[in-house]
PDB file of C-alpha atoms and ligand atoms in Angstrom:
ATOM      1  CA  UNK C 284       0.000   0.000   0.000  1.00 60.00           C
ATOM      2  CA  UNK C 285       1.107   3.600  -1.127  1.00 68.00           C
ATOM      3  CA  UNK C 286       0.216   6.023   1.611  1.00 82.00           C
ATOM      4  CA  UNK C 287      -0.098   9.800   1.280  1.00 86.00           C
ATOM      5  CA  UNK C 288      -0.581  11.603   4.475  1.00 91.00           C
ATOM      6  CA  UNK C 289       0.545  11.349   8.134  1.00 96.00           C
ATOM      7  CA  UNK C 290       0.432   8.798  10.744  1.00 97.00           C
ATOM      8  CA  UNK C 291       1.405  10.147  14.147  1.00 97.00           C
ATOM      9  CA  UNK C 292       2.457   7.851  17.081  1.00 97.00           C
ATOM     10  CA  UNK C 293       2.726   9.088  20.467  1.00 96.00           C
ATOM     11  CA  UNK C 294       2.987   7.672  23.968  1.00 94.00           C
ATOM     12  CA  UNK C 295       5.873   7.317  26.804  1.00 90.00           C
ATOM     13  CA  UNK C 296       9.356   5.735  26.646  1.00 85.00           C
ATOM     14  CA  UNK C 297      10.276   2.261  26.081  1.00 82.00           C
ATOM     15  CA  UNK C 298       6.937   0.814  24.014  1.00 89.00           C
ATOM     16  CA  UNK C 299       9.431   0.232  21.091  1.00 88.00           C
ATOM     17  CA  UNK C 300       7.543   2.979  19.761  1.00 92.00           C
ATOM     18  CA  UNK C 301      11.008   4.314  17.607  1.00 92.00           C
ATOM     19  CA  UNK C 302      11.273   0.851  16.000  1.00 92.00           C
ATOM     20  CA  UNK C 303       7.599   0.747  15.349  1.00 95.00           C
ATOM     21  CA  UNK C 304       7.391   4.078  13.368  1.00 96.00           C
ATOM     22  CA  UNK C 305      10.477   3.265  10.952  1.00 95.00           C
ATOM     23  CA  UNK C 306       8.927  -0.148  10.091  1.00 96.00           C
ATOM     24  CA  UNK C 307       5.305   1.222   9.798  1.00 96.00           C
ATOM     25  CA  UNK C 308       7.531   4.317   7.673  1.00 96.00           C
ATOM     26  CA  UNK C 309       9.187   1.733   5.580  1.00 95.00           C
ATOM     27  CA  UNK C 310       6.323  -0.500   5.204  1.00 95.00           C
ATOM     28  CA  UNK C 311       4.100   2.639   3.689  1.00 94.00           C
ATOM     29  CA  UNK C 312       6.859   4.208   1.967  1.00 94.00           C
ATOM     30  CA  UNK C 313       6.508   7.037   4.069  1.00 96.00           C
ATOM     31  CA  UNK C 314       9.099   9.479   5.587  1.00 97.00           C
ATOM     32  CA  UNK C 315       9.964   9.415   9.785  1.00 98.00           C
ATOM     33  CA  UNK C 316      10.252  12.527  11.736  1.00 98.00           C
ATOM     34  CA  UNK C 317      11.324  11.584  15.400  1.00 98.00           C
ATOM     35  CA  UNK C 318      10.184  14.598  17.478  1.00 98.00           C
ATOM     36  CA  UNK C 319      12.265  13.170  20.434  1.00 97.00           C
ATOM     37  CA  UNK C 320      15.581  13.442  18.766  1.00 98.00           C
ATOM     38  CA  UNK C 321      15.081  16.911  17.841  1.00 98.00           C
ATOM     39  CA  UNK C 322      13.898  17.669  21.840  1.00 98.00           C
ATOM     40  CA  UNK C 323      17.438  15.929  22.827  1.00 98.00           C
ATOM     41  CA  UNK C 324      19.409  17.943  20.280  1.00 98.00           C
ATOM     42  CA  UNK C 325      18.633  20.948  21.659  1.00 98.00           C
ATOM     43  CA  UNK C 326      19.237  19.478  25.227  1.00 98.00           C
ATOM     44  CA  UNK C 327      22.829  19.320  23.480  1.00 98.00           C
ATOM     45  CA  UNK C 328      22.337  22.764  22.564  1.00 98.00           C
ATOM     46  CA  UNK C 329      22.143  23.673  26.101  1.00 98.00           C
ATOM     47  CA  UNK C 330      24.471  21.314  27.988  1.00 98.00           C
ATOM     48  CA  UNK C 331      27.158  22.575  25.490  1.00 98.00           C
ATOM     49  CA  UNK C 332      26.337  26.464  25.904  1.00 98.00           C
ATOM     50  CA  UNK C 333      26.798  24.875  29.727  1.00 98.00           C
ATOM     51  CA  UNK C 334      23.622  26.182  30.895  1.00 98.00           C
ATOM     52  CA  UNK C 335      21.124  25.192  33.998  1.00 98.00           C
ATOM     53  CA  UNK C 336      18.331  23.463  31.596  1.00 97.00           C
ATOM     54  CA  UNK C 337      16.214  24.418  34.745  1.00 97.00           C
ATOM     55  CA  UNK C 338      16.544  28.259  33.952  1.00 98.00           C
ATOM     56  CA  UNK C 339      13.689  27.809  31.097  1.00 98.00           C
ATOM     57  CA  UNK C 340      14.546  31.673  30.160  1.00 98.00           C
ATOM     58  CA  UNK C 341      18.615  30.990  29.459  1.00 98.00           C
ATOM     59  CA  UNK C 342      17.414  27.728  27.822  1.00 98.00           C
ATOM     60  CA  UNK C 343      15.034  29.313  25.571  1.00 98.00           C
ATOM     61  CA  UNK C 344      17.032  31.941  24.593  1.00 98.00           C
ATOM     62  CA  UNK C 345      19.964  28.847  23.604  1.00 98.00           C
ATOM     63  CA  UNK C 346      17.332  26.776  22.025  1.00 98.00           C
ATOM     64  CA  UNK C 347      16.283  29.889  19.863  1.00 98.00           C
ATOM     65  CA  UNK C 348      20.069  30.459  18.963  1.00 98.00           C
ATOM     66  CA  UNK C 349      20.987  26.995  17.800  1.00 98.00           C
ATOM     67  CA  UNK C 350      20.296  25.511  14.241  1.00 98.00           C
ATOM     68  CA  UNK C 351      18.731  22.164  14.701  1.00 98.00           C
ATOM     69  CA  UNK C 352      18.610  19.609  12.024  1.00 98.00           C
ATOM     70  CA  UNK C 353      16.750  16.537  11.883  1.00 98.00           C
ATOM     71  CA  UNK C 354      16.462  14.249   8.785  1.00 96.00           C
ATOM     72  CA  UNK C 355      13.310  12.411   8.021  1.00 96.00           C
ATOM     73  CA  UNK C 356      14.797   9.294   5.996  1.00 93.00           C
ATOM     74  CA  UNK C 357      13.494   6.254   7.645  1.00 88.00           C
ATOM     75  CA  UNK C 358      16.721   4.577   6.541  1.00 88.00           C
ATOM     76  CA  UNK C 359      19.250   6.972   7.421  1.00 90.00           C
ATOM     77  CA  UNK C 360      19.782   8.638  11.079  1.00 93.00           C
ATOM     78  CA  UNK C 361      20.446  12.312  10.746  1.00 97.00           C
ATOM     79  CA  UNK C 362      20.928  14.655  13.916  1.00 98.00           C
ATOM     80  CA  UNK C 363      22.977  18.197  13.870  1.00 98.00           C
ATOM     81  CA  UNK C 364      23.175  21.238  16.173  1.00 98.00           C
ATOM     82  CA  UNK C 365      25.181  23.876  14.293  1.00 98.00           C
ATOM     83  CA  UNK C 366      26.150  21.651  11.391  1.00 97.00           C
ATOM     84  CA  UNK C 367      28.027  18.472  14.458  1.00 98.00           C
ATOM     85  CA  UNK C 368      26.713  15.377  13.796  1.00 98.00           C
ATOM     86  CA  UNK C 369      24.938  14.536  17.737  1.00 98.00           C
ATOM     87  CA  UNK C 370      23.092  11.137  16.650  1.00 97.00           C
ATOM     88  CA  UNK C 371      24.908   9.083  18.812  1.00 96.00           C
ATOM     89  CA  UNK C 372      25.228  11.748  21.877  1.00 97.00           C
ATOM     90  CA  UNK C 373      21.588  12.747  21.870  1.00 97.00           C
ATOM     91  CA  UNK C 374      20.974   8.534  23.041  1.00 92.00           C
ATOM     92  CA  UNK C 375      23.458   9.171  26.303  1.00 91.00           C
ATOM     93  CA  UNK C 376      22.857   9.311  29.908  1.00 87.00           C
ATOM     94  CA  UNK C 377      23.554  12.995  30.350  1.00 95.00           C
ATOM     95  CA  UNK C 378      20.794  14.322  27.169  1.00 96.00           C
ATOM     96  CA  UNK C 379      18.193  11.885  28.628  1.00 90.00           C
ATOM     97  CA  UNK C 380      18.543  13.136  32.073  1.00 89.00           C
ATOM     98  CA  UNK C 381      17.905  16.957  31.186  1.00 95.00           C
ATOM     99  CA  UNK C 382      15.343  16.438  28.153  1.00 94.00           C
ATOM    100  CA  UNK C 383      12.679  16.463  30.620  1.00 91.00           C
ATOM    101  CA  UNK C 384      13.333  19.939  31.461  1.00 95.00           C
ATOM    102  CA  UNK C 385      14.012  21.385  28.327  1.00 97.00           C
ATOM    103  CA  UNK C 386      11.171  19.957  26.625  1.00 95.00           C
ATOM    104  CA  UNK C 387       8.741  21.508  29.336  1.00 94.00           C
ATOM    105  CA  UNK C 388       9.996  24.966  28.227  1.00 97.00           C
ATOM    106  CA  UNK C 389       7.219  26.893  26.502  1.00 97.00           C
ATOM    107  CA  UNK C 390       9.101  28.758  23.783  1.00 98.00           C
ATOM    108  CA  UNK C 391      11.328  25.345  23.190  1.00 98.00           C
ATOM    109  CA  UNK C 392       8.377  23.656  22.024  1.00 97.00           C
ATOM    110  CA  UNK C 393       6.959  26.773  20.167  1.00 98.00           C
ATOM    111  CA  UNK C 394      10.213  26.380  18.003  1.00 98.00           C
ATOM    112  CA  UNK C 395      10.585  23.153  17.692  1.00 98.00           C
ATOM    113  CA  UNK C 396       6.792  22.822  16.333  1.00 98.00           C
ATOM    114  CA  UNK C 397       6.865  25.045  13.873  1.00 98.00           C
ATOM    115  CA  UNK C 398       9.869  23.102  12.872  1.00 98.00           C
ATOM    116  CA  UNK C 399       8.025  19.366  12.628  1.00 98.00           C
ATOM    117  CA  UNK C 400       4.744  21.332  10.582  1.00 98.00           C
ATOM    118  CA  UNK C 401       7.515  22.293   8.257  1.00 97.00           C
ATOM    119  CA  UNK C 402       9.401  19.208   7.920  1.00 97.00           C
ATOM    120  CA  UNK C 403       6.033  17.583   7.635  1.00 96.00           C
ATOM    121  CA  UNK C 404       4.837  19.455   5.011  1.00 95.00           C
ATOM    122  CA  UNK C 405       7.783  18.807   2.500  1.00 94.00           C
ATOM    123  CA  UNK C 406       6.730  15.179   3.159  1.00 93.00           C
ATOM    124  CA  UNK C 407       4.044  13.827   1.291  1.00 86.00           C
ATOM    125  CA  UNK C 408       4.255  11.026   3.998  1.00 94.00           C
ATOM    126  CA  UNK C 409       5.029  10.895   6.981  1.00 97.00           C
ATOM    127  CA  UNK C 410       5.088   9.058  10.407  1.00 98.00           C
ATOM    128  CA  UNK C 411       5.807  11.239  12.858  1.00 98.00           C
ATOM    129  CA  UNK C 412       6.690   9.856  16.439  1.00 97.00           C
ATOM    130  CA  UNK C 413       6.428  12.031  19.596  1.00 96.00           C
ATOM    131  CA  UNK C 414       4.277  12.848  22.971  1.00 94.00           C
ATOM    132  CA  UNK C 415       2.179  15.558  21.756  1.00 95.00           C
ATOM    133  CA  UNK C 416       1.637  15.150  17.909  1.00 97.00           C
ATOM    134  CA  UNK C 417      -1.761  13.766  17.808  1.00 96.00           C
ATOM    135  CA  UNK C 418      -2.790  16.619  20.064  1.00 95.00           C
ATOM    136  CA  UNK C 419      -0.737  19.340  19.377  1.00 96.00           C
ATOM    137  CA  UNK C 420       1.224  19.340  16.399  1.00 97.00           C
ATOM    138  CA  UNK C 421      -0.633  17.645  13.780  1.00 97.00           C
ATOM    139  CA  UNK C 422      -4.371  17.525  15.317  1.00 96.00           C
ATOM    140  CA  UNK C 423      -6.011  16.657  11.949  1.00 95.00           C
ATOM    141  CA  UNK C 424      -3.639  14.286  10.615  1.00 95.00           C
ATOM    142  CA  UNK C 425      -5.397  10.883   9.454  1.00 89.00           C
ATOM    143  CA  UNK C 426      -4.768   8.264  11.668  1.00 95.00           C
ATOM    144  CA  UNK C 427      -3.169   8.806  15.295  1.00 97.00           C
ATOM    145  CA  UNK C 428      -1.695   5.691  17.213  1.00 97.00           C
ATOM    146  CA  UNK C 429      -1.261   6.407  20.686  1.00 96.00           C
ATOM    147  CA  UNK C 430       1.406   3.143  21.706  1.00 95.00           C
ATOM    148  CA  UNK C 431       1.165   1.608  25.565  1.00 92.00           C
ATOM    149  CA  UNK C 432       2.660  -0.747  27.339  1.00 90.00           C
ATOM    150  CA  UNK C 433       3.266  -2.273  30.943  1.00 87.00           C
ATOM    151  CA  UNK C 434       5.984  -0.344  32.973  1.00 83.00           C
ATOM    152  CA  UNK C 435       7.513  -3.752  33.813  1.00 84.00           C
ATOM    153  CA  UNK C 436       7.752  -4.778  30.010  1.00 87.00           C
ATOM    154  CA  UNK C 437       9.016  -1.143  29.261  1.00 88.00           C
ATOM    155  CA  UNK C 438      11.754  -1.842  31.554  1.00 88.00           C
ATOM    156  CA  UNK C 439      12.581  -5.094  30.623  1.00 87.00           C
ATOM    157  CA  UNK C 440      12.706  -3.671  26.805  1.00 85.00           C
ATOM    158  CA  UNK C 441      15.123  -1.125  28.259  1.00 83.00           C
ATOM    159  CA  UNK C 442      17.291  -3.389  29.665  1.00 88.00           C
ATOM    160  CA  UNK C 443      17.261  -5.783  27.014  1.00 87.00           C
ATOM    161  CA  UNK C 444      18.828  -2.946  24.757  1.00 82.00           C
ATOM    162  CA  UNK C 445      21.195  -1.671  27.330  1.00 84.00           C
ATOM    163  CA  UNK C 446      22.728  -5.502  27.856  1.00 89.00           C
ATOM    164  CA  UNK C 447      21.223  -5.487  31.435  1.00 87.00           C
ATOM    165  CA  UNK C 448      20.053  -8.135  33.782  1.00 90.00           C
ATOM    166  CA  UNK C 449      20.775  -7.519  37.418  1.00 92.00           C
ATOM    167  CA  UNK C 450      16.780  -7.102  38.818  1.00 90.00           C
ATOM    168  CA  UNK C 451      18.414  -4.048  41.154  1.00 91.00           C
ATOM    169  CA  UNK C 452      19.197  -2.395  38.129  1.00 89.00           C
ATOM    170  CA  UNK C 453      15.944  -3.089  35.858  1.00 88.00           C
ATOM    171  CA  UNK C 454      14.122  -1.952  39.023  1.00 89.00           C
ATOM    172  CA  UNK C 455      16.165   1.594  38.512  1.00 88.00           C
ATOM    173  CA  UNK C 456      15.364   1.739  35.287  1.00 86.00           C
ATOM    174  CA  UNK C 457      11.489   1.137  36.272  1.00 87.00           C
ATOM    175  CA  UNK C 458      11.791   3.747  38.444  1.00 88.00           C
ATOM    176  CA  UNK C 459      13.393   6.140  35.952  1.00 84.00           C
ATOM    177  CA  UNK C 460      10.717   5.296  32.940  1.00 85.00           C
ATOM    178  CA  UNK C 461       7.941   5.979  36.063  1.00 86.00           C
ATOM    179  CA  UNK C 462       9.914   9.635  36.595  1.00 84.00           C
ATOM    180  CA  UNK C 463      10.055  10.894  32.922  1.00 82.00           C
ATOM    181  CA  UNK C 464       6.559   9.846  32.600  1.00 84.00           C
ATOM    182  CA  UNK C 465       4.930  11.509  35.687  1.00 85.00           C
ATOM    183  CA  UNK C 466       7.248  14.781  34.227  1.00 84.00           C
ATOM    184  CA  UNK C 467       6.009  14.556  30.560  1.00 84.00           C
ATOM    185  CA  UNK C 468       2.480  13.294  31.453  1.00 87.00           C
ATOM    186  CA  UNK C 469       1.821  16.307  34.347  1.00 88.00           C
ATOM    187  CA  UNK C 470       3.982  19.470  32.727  1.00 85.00           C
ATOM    188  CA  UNK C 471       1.798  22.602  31.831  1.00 87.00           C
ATOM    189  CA  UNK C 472       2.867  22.719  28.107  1.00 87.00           C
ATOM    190  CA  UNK C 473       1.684  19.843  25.828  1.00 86.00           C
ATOM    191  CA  UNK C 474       1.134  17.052  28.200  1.00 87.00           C
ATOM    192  CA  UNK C 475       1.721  13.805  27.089  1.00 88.00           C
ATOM    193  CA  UNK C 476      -1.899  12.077  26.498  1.00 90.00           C
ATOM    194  CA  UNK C 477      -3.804  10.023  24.288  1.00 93.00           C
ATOM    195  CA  UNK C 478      -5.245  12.345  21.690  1.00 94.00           C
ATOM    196  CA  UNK C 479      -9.543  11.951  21.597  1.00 93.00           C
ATOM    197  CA  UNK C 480      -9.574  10.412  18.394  1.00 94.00           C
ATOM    198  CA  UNK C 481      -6.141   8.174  18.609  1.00 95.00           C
ATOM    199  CA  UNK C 482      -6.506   4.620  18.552  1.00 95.00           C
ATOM    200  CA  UNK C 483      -4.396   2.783  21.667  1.00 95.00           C
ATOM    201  CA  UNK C 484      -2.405   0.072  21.182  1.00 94.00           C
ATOM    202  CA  UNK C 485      -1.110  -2.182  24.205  1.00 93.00           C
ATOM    203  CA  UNK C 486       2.272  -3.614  22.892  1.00 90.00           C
ATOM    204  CA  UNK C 487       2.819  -5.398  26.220  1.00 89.00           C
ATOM    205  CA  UNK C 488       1.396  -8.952  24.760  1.00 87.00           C
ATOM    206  CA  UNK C 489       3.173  -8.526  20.881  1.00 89.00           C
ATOM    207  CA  UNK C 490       6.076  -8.076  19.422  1.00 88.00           C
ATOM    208  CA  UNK C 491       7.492  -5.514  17.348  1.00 89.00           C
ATOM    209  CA  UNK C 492       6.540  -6.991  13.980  1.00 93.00           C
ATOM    210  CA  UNK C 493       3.126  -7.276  15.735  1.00 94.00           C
ATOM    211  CA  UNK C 494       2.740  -3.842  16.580  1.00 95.00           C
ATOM    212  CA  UNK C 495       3.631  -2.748  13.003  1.00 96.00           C
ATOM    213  CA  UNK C 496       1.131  -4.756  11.312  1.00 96.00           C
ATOM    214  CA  UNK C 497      -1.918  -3.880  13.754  1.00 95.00           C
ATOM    215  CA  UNK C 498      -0.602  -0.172  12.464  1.00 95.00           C
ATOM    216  CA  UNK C 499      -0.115  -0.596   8.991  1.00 95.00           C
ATOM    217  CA  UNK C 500      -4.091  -2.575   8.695  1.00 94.00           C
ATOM    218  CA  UNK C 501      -4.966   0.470  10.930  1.00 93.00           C
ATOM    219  CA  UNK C 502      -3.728   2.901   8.531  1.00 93.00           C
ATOM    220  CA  UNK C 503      -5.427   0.869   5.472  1.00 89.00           C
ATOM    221  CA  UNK C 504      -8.711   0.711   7.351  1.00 87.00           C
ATOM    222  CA  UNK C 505      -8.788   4.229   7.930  1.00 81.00           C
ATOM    223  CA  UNK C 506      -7.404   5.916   4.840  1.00 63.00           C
ATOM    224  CA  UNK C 507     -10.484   5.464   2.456  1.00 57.00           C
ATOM    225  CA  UNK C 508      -9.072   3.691  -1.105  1.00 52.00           C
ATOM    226  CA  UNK C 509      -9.361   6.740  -3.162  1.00 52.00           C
ATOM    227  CA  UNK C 510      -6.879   8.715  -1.160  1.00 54.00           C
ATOM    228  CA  UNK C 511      -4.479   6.135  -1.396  1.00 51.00           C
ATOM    229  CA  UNK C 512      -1.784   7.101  -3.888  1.00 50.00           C
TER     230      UNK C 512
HETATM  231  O1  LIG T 709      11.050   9.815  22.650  1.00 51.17           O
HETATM  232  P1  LIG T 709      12.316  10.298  23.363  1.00 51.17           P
HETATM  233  O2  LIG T 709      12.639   9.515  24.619  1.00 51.17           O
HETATM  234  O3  LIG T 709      13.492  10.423  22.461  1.00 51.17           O
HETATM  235  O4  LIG T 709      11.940  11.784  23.846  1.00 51.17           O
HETATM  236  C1  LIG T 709      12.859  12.534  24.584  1.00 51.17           C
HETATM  237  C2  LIG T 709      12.137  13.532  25.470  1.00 51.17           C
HETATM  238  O5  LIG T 709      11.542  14.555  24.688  1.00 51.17           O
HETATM  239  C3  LIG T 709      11.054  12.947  26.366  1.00 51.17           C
HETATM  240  O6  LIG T 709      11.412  13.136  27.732  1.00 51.17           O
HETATM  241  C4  LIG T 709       9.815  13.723  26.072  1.00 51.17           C
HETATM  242  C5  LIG T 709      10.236  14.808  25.115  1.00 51.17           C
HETATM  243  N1  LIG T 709       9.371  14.910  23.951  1.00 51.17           N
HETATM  244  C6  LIG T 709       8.354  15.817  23.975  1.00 51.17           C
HETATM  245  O7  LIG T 709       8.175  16.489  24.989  1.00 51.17           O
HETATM  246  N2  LIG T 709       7.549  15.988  22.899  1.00 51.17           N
HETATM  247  C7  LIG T 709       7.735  15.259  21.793  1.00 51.17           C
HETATM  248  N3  LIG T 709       6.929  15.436  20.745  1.00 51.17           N
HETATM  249  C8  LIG T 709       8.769  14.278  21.747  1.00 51.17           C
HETATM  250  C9  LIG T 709       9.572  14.120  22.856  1.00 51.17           C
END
């Protein structure tokens, strides 16, 4: 199936919902924004100009000097802040700590929309994968996934990836999912939350191909055969 529109999928950390938007993207042979990375590259924006990324004025005022750059080739990984290549730094344990903070600043996520409705809009198609795009940034786009899963799973999918087994350790990382959540899910600005019309999907019980299918026949169901290219 040729697909021309956008599919956004929101929801908190560790549902595999990264892996599940480039193989829904690929499947559709669509283009992939991933809000998050641009969120953590101007985190490096601000850990590099070394400010407090709790001082939301001196982090907007970095965020609004910085030129962020975020490709949407499903294939291809492409992250910059002032023309450096960050794709591998924005994944580290010192971006993830602060992104919290800097994505809760007002004029952050003012810029940064304005940014994804432009990158969008180049795109005939597009999945775009976020907290807030359903809601927020692309209200009337034509399907909306919102992706959920178990805390425990979420943390055993973390550790999986990070190589880890000790239970004291997957507990942490529990903890730490439970943390960004309660921060992203209760900030002022954009809260993360199932948009009204998104359709939820529990990935607890499947696996990643799984999820992408129950997508993609979502997507086919929804888009009526005349709009598909
Ligand atoms: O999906 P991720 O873990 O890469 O996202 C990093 C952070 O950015 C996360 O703490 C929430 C925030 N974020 C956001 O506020 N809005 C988005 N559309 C995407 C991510």
């Amino acid at each position: 199936m040729t697909f021309r529109g956008q599919v956004t999928l929101d929801g908190p950390s560790g549902t595999g919902k990264s892996s599940v938007a480039r193989g829904v993207a690929a499947r559709l042979g669509a283009a992939y924004l991933d809000t998050g990375a641009m969120y953590r590259a101007a985190t490096v924006a601000v850990l590099d100009a070394g400010v407090d990324p709790a001082d939301a004025d001196a982090v907007a005022r970095t965020v609004g000097g910085a030129r962020i750059e975020v490709g949407t080739d499903a294939a291809t990984e492409t992250v910059r802040v002032d023309g450096a290549d960050v794709a591998v730094r924005i994944r580290g344990a010192e971006v993830t700590r602060a992104v919290s903070a800097v994505s809760a600043v007002p004029a952050v996520r003012r810029q940064l929309v304005e940014q994804q409705r432009a990158l969008v809009a180049a795109a005939g198609a597009v999945v775009v994968e976020g907290r807030d795009i359903g809601t927020v940034v692309l209200p009337g786009a034509a399907v909306k996934i919102y992706l959920t899963a178990a805390p425990e799973a979420r943390a055993q999918r973390r550790a999986a990836q990070l190589g880890i087994t000790d239970p004291d350790e997957v507990a942490a990382l529990a903890a730490d999912l439970r943390r960004r959540d309660e921060f992203d899910s209760s900030r002022a600005d954009s809260p993360l939350r199932p948009a009204a019309d998104a359709v939820v999907v529990d990935s607890t019980e499947l696996d990643q191909q799984g999820v992408v299918d129950r997508v993609v026949a979502l997507v086919g169901s929804a888009v009526p055969a005349g709009e598909r290219a």
